[in-house]
Every structure is written in structure tokens, then in C-alpha cells.
PDB file of C-alpha atoms in Angstrom:
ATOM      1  CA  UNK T 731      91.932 130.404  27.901  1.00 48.00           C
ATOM      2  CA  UNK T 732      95.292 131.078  25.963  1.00 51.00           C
ATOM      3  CA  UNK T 733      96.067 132.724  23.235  1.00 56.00           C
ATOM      4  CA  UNK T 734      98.958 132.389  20.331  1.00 75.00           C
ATOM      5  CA  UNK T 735     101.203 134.841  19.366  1.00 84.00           C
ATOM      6  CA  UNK T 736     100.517 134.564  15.562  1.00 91.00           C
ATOM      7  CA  UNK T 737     104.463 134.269  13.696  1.00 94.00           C
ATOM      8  CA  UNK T 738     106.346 137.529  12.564  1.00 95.00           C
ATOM      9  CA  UNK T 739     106.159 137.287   8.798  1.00 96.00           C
ATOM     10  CA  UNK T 740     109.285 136.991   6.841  1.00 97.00           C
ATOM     11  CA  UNK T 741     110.113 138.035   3.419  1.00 97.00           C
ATOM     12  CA  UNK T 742     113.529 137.147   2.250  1.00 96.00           C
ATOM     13  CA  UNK T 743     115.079 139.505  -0.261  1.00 96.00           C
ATOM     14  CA  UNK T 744     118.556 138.375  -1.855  1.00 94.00           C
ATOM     15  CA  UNK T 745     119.467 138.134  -5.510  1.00 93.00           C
ATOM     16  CA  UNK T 746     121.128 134.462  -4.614  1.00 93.00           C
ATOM     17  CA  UNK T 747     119.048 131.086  -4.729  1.00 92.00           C
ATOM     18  CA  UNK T 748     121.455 129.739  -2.398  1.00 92.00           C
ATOM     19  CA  UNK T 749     121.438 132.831   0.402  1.00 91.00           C
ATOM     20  CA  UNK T 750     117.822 132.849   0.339  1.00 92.00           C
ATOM     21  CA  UNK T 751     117.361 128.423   1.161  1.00 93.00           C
ATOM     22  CA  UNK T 752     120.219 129.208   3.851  1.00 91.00           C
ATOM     23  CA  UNK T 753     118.292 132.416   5.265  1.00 92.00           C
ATOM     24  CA  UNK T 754     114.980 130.099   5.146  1.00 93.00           C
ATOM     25  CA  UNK T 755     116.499 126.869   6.671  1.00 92.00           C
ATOM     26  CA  UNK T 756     118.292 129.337   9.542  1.00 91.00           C
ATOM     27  CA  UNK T 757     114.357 130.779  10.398  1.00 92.00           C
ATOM     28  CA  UNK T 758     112.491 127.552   9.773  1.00 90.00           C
ATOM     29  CA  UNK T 759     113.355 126.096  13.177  1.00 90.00           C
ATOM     30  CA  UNK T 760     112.042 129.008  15.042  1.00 89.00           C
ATOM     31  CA  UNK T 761     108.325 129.158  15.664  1.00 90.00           C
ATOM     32  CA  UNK T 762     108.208 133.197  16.039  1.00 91.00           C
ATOM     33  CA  UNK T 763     109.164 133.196  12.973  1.00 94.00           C
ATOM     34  CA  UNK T 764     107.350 132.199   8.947  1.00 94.00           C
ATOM     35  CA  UNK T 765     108.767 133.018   5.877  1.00 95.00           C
ATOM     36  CA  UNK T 766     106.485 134.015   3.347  1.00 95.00           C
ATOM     37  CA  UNK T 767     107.996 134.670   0.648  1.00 95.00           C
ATOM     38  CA  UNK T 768     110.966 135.729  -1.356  1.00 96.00           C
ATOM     39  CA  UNK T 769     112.072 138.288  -4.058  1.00 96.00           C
ATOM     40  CA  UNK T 770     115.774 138.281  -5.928  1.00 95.00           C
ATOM     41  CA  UNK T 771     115.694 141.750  -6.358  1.00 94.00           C
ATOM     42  CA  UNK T 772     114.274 145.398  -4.913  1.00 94.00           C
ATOM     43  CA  UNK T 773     111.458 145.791  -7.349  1.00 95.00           C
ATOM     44  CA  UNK T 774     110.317 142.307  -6.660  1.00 96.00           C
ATOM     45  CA  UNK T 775     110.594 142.914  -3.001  1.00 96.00           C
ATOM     46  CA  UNK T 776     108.413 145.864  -3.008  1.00 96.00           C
ATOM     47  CA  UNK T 777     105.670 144.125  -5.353  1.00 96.00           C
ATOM     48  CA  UNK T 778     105.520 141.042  -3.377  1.00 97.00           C
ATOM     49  CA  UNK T 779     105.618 142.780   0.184  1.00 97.00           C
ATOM     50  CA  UNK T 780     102.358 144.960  -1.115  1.00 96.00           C
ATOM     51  CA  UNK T 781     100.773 141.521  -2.019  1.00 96.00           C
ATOM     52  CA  UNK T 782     101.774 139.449   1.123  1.00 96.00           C
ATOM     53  CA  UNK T 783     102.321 142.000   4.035  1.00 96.00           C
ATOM     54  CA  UNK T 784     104.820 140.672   5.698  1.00 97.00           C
ATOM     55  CA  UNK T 785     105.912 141.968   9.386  1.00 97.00           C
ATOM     56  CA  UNK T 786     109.918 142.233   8.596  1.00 96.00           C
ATOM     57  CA  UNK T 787     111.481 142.514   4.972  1.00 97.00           C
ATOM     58  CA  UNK T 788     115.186 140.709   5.423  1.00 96.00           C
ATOM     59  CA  UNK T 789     116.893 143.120   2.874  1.00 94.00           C
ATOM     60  CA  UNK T 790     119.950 142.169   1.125  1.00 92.00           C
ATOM     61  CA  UNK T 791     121.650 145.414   0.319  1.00 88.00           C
ATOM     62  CA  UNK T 792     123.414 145.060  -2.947  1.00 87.00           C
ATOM     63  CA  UNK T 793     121.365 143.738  -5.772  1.00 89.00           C
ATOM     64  CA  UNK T 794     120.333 144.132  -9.447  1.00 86.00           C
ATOM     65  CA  UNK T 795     117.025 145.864 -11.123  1.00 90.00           C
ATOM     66  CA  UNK T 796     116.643 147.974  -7.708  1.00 91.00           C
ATOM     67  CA  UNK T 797     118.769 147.806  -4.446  1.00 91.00           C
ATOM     68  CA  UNK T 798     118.290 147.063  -1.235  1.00 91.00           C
ATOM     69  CA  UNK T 799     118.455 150.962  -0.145  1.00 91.00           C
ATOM     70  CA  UNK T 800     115.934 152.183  -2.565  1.00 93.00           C
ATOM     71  CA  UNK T 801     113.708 149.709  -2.063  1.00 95.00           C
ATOM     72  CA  UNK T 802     113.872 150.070   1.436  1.00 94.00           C
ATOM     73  CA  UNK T 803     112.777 153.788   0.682  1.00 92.00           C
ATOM     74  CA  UNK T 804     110.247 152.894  -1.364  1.00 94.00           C
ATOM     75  CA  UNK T 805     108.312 150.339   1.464  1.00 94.00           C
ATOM     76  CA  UNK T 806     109.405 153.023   4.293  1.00 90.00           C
ATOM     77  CA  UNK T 807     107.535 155.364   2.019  1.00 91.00           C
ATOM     78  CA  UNK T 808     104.366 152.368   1.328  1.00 93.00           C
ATOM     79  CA  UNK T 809     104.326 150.240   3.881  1.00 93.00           C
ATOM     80  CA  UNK T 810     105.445 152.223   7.097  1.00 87.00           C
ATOM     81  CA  UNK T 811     104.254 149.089   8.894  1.00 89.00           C
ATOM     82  CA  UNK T 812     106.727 146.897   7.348  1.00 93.00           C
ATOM     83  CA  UNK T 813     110.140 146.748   9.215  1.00 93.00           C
ATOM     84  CA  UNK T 814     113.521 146.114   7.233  1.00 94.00           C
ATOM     85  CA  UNK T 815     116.129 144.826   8.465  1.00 93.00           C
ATOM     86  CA  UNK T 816     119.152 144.880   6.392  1.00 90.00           C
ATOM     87  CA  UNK T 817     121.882 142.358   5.200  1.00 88.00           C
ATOM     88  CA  UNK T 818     124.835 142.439   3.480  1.00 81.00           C
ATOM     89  CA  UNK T 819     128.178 141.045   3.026  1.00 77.00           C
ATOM     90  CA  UNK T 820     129.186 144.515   2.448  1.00 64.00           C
ATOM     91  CA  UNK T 821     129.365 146.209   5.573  1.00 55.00           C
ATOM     92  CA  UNK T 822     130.663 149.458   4.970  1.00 58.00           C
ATOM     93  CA  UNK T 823     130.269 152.171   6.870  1.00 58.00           C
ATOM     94  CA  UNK T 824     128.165 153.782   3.520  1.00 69.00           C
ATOM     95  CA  UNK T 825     126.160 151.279   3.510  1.00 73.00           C
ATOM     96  CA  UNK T 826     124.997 151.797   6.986  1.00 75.00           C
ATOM     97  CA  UNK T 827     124.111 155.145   6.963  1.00 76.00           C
ATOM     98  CA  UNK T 828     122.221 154.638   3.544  1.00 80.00           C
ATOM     99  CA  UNK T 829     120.092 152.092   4.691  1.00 81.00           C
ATOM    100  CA  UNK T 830     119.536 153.245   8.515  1.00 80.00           C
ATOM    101  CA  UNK T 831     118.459 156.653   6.779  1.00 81.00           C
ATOM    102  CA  UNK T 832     116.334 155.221   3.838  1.00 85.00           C
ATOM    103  CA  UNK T 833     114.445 153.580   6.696  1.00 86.00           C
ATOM    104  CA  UNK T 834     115.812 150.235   7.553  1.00 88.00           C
ATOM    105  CA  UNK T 835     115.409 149.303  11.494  1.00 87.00           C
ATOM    106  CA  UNK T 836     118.359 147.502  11.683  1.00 85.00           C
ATOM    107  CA  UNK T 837     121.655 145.984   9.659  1.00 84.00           C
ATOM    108  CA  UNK T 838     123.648 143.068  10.456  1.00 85.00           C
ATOM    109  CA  UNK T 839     126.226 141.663   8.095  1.00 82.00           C
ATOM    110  CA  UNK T 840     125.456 137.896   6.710  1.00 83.00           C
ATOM    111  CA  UNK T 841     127.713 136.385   8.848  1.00 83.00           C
ATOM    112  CA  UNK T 842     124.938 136.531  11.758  1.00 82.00           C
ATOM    113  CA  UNK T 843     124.552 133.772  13.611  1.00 85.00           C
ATOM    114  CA  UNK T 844     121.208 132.002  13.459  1.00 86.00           C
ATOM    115  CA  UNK T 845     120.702 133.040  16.810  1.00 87.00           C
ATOM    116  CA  UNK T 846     121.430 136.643  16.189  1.00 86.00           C
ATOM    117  CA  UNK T 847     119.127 136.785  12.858  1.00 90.00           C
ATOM    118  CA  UNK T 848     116.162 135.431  14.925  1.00 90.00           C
ATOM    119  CA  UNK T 849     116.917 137.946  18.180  1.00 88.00           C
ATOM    120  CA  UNK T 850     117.209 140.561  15.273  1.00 89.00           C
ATOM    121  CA  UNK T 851     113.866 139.861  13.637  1.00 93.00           C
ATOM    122  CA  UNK T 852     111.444 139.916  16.497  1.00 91.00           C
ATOM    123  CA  UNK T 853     113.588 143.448  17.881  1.00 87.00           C
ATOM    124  CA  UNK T 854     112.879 144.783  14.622  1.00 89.00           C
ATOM    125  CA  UNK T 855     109.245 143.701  14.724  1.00 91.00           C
ATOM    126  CA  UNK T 856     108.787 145.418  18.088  1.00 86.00           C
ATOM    127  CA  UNK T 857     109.778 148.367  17.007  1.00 82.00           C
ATOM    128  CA  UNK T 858     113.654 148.911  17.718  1.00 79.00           C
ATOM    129  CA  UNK T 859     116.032 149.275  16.458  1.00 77.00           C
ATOM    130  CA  UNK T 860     119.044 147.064  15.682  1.00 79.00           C
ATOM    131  CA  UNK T 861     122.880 147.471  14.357  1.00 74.00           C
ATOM    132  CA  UNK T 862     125.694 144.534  15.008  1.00 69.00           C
ATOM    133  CA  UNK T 863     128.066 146.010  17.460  1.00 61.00           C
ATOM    134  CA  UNK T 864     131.254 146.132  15.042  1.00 61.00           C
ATOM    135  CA  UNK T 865     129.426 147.392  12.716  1.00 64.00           C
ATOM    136  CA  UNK T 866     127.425 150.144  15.188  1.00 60.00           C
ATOM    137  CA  UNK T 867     130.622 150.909  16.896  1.00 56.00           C
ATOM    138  CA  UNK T 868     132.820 151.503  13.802  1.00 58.00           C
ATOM    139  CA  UNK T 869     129.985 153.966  12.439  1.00 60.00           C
ATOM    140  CA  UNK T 870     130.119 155.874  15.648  1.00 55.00           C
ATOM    141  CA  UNK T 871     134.197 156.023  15.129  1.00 56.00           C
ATOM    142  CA  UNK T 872     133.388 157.250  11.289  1.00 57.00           C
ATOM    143  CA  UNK T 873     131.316 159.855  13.058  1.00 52.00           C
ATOM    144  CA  UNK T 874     132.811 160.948  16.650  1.00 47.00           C
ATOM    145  CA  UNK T 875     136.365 160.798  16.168  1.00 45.00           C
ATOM    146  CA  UNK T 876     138.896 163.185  15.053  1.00 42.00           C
ATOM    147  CA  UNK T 877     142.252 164.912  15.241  1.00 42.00           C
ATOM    148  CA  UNK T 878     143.170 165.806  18.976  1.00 41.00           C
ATOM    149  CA  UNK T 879     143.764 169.178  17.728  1.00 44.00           C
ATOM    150  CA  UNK T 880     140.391 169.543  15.837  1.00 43.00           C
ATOM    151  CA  UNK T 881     138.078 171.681  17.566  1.00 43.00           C
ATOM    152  CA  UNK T 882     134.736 169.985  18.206  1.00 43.00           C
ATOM    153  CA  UNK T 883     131.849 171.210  15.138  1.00 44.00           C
ATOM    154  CA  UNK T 884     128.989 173.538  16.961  1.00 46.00           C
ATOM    155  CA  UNK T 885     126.104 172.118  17.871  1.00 49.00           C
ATOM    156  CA  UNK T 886     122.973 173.032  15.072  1.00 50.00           C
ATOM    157  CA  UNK T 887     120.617 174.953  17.633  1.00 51.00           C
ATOM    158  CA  UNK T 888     117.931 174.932  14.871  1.00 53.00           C
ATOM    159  CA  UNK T 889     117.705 171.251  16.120  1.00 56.00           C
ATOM    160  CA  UNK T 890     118.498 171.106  19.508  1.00 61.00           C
ATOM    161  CA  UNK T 891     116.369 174.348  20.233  1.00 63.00           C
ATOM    162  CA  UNK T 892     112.788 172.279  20.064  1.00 81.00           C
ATOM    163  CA  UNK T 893     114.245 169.944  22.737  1.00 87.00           C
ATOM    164  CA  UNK T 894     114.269 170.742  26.454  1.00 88.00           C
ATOM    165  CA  UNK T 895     117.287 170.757  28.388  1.00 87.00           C
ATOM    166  CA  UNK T 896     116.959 167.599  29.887  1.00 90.00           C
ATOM    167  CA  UNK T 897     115.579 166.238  26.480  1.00 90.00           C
ATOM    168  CA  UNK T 898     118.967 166.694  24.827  1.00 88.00           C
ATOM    169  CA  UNK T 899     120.843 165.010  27.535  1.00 89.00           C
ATOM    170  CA  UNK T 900     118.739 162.235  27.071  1.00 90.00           C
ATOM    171  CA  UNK T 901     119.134 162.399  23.184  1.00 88.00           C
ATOM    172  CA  UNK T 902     123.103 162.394  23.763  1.00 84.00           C
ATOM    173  CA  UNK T 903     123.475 159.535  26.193  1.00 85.00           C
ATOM    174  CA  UNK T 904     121.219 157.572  23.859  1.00 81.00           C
ATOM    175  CA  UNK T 905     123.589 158.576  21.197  1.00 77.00           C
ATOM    176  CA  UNK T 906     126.574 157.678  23.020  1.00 73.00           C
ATOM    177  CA  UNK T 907     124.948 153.784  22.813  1.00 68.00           C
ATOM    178  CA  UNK T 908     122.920 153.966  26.601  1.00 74.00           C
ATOM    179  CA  UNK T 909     119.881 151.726  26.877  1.00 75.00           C
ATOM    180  CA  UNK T 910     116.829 153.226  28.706  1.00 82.00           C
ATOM    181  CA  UNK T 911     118.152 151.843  31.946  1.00 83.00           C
ATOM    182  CA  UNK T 912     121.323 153.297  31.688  1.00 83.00           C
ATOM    183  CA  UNK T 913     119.768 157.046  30.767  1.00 88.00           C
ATOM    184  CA  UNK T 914     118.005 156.489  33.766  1.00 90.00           C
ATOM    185  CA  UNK T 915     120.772 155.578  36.037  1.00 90.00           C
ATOM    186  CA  UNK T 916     122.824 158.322  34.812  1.00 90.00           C
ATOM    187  CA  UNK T 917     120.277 160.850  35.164  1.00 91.00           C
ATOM    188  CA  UNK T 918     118.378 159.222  38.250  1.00 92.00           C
ATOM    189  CA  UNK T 919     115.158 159.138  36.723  1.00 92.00           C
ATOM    190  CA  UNK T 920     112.579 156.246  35.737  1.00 91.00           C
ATOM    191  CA  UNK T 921     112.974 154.403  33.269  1.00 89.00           C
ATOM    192  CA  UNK T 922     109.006 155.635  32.045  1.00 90.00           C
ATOM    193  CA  UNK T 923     110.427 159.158  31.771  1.00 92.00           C
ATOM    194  CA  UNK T 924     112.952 158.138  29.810  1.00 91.00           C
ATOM    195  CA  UNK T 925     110.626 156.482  27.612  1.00 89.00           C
ATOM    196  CA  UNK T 926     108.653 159.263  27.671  1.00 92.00           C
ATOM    197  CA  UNK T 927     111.673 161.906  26.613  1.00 91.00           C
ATOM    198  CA  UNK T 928     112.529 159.611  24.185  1.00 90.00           C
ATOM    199  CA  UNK T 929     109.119 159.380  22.312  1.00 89.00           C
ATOM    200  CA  UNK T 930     109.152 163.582  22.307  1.00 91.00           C
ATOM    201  CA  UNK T 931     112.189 163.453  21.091  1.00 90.00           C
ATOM    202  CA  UNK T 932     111.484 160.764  18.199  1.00 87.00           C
ATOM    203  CA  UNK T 933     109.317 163.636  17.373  1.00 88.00           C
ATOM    204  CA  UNK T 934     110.520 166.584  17.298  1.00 88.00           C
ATOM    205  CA  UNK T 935     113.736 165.379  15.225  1.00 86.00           C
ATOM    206  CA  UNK T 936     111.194 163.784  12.754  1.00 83.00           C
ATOM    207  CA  UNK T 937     113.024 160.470  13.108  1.00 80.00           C
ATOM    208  CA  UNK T 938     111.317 157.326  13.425  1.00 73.00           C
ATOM    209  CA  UNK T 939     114.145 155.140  16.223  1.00 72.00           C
ATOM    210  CA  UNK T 940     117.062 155.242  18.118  1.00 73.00           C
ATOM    211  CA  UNK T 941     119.191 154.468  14.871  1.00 70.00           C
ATOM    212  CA  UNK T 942     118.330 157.545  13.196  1.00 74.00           C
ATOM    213  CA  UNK T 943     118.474 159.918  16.209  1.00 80.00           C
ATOM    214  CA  UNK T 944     121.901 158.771  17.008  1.00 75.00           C
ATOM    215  CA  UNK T 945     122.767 159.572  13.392  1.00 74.00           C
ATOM    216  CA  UNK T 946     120.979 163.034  14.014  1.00 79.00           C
ATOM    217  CA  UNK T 947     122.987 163.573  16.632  1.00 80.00           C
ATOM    218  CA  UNK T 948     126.624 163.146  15.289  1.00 74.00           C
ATOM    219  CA  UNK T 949     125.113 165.684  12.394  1.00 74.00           C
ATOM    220  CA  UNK T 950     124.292 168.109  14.556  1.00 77.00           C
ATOM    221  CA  UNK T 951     127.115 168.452  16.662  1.00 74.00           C
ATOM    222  CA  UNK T 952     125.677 167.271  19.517  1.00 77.00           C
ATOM    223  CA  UNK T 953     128.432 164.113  19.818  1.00 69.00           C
ATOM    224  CA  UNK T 954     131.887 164.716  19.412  1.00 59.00           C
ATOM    225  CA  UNK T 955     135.147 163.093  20.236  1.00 40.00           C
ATOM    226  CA  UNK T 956     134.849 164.697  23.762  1.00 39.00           C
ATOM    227  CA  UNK T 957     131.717 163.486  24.272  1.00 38.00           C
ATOM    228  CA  UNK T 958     131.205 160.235  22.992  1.00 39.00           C
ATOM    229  CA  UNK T 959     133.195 156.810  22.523  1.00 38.00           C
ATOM    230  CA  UNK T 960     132.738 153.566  20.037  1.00 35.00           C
ATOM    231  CA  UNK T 961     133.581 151.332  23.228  1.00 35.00           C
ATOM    232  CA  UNK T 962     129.827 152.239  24.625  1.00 34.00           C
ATOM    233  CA  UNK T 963     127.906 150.367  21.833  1.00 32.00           C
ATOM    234  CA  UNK T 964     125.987 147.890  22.109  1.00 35.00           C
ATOM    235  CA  UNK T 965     123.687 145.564  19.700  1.00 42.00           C
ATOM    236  CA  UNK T 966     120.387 147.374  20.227  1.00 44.00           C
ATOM    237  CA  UNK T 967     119.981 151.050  19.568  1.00 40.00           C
TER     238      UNK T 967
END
């Protein structure tokens, strides 16, 4: 006997008729995916997702009443279940960091391919965490580099000093934009442990995905100039 994957549920938020048809006419042809609903603003975005519970809130970030970043808050706050991922046409490095810290699980500018948007979704969904790659890499270049001559900040051992040694090593090739696989090739462990630092990690930093921690980690001073490098990113953090 088989069973169905039931759809990820959509809700479109975008204060433009015309973004909102496109976004829906991009999804429609994928059966992963069902919109359910839209909003043109934050507060409607947050009323409608309590009603409909959808699986992923597309976010536009820039919008009247309330915006994108506070109403992500508000749902990271209400719904932890629900998963934002963020759009906008303005994708500066701000924005980023606002939304990635207010709770979004990913941000990709609205020149995503159809494609990408979809891939983006059901990553999201699972649990991930997802930035575009010029967008990902230029906010690790905001963060990482600096003068030559600078010397590098120190490292906050009020955060690092929960983690075992090998759990910050972990935490700063994630940072640096490694995948699970490539922790564990460059530390010669399985890629279970990995998961399994990774999930301690998650918790003692009080962060809830890669995004965040690798935000933590340029904070702290555990990724400097010396130590890390835009070139490394990838998509999926």
C-alpha cells in the first residue's frame, strides 16, 4: 500500500496583486507544493497564518501596516511550526540579518528562479535553512573581512565555553559555509556525529539553524578574516 506525501502549504505574503499571481502561477505547477492563501501585508499575514496553518509563510520583506521582519517575529514567536522564508527585491545585507534573526529560515531575493523558489520551499519545510549564495556570501564578507592590519576581535568565551572542543570546530567550519559532509571529511568523523554536534550545539547557543549559528559565530569572534572566506558559501546553510 502507498502513501502520499500531503503538499507543503503555502501562504504568499506581498503587498503587490501582481507579485503574489506571479509567486502563485511559479508554485502551481509543482505538486509538493499548495498555496493557501495570501495576505498584502504583515498583520494580515499573521491573522491568516493562525487561521489556515500553513507549512511555509513566503514573506515579502518590505511592506505597509507591519513588515515582513516583525511579522516574521511575531509567527516565530506563535507559530514556531511555521517556517518563513523571506523575499525581497531589497537584498541588503540589513535586511538579511533582520530577518535571519527575527526567525526567518531562509531569504532569497525575487529574482529566484521558479526552480530555486520550489527547492527553497520544501528545504525550508524540512527544517534548514536557506540563503541565495550572493546574497549568503556577501553577508559573510559584511561580517569576516577587514583591514589586513586589523587585529582579529577575541573570541566571547561566555559562548564558546558551553561547547566542547571539538563542538566549536564543528560550529566554525559550519560557519565558514561546510555542509555536514564536508565537517566530516575535514574532521574524519561520520556524518551522524556531526549531526549529532550540531544539534548540541543548536542548543547550547539557543539558536534554532545553521543561519543563525553562523551569524553567532561572526559575533562572537569565533570567524575572522583569518579564518573564514565568502568563496566557501554555498545555497544551503
Amino acid at each position: 500500500m502507498t502513501t502520499t506525501t500531503p503538499p507543503i502549504r503555502v501562504l504568499l505574503v506581498d503587498d503587490q496583486p501582481l507579485v503574489r499571481r506571479g509567486l502563485s502561477l511559479i508554485l502551481s505547477p509543482d505538486p509538493s507544493v499548495e498555496v493557501v492563501g495570501e495576505a498584502e501585508d504583515g498583520e494580515q499575514a499573521v491573522a491568516l497564518a493562525h487561521r489556515l496553518l500553513p507549512d511555509v509563510v513566503v514573506m515579502d520583506i518590505r511592506m505597509p501596516v507591519l513588515d515582513g521582519v516583525g511579522a516574521t517575529e511575531e509567527l516565530a514567536r506563535t507559530l514556531p511550526g511555521c517556517k518563513v522564508l523571506a523575499l525581497s527585491t531589497f537584498d541588503m545585507d540589513e535586511y538579511v540579518v533582520a530577518a535571519l534573526r527575527a526567525g526567518a529560515h531562509g531569504f532569497l531575493p525575487k529574482d529566484v528562479s521558479p526552480e530555486d523558489l520550489g527547492a527553497a520551499i520544501r528545504t525550508v519545510h524540512a527544517g534548514e535553512a536557506v540563503v541565495a549564495p550572493r546574497l549568503l556570501s556577501r553577508l559573510i564578507s559584511t561580517y569576516v573581512r577587514a583591514p589586513v592590519d586589523t587585529p582579529p576581535p577575541p573570541v566571547d568565551t561566555a559562548v564558546t565555553g558551553e561547547l566542547t572542543p571539538r563542538e566549536v570546530e564543528v560550529w566554525r567550519l559550519m560557519a565558514t559555509g561546510l555542509d555536514n559532509a564536508g565537517i566530516a571529511r575535514s574532521m574524519d568523523i561520520s556524518n551522524s556525529t556531526v549531526k549529532n554536534h550540531i544539534t548540541s550545539i543548536f542548543g547550547k547557543l539557543d539558536v534554532r539553524d545553521r543561519a543563525q549559528a553562523v551569524i553567532a559565530a561572526y559575533e562572537s569572534g569565533l570567524i575572522t578574516a583569518r579564518t573564514g572566506g565568502a568563496d566557501q558559501a554555498g545555497e544551503q546553510v
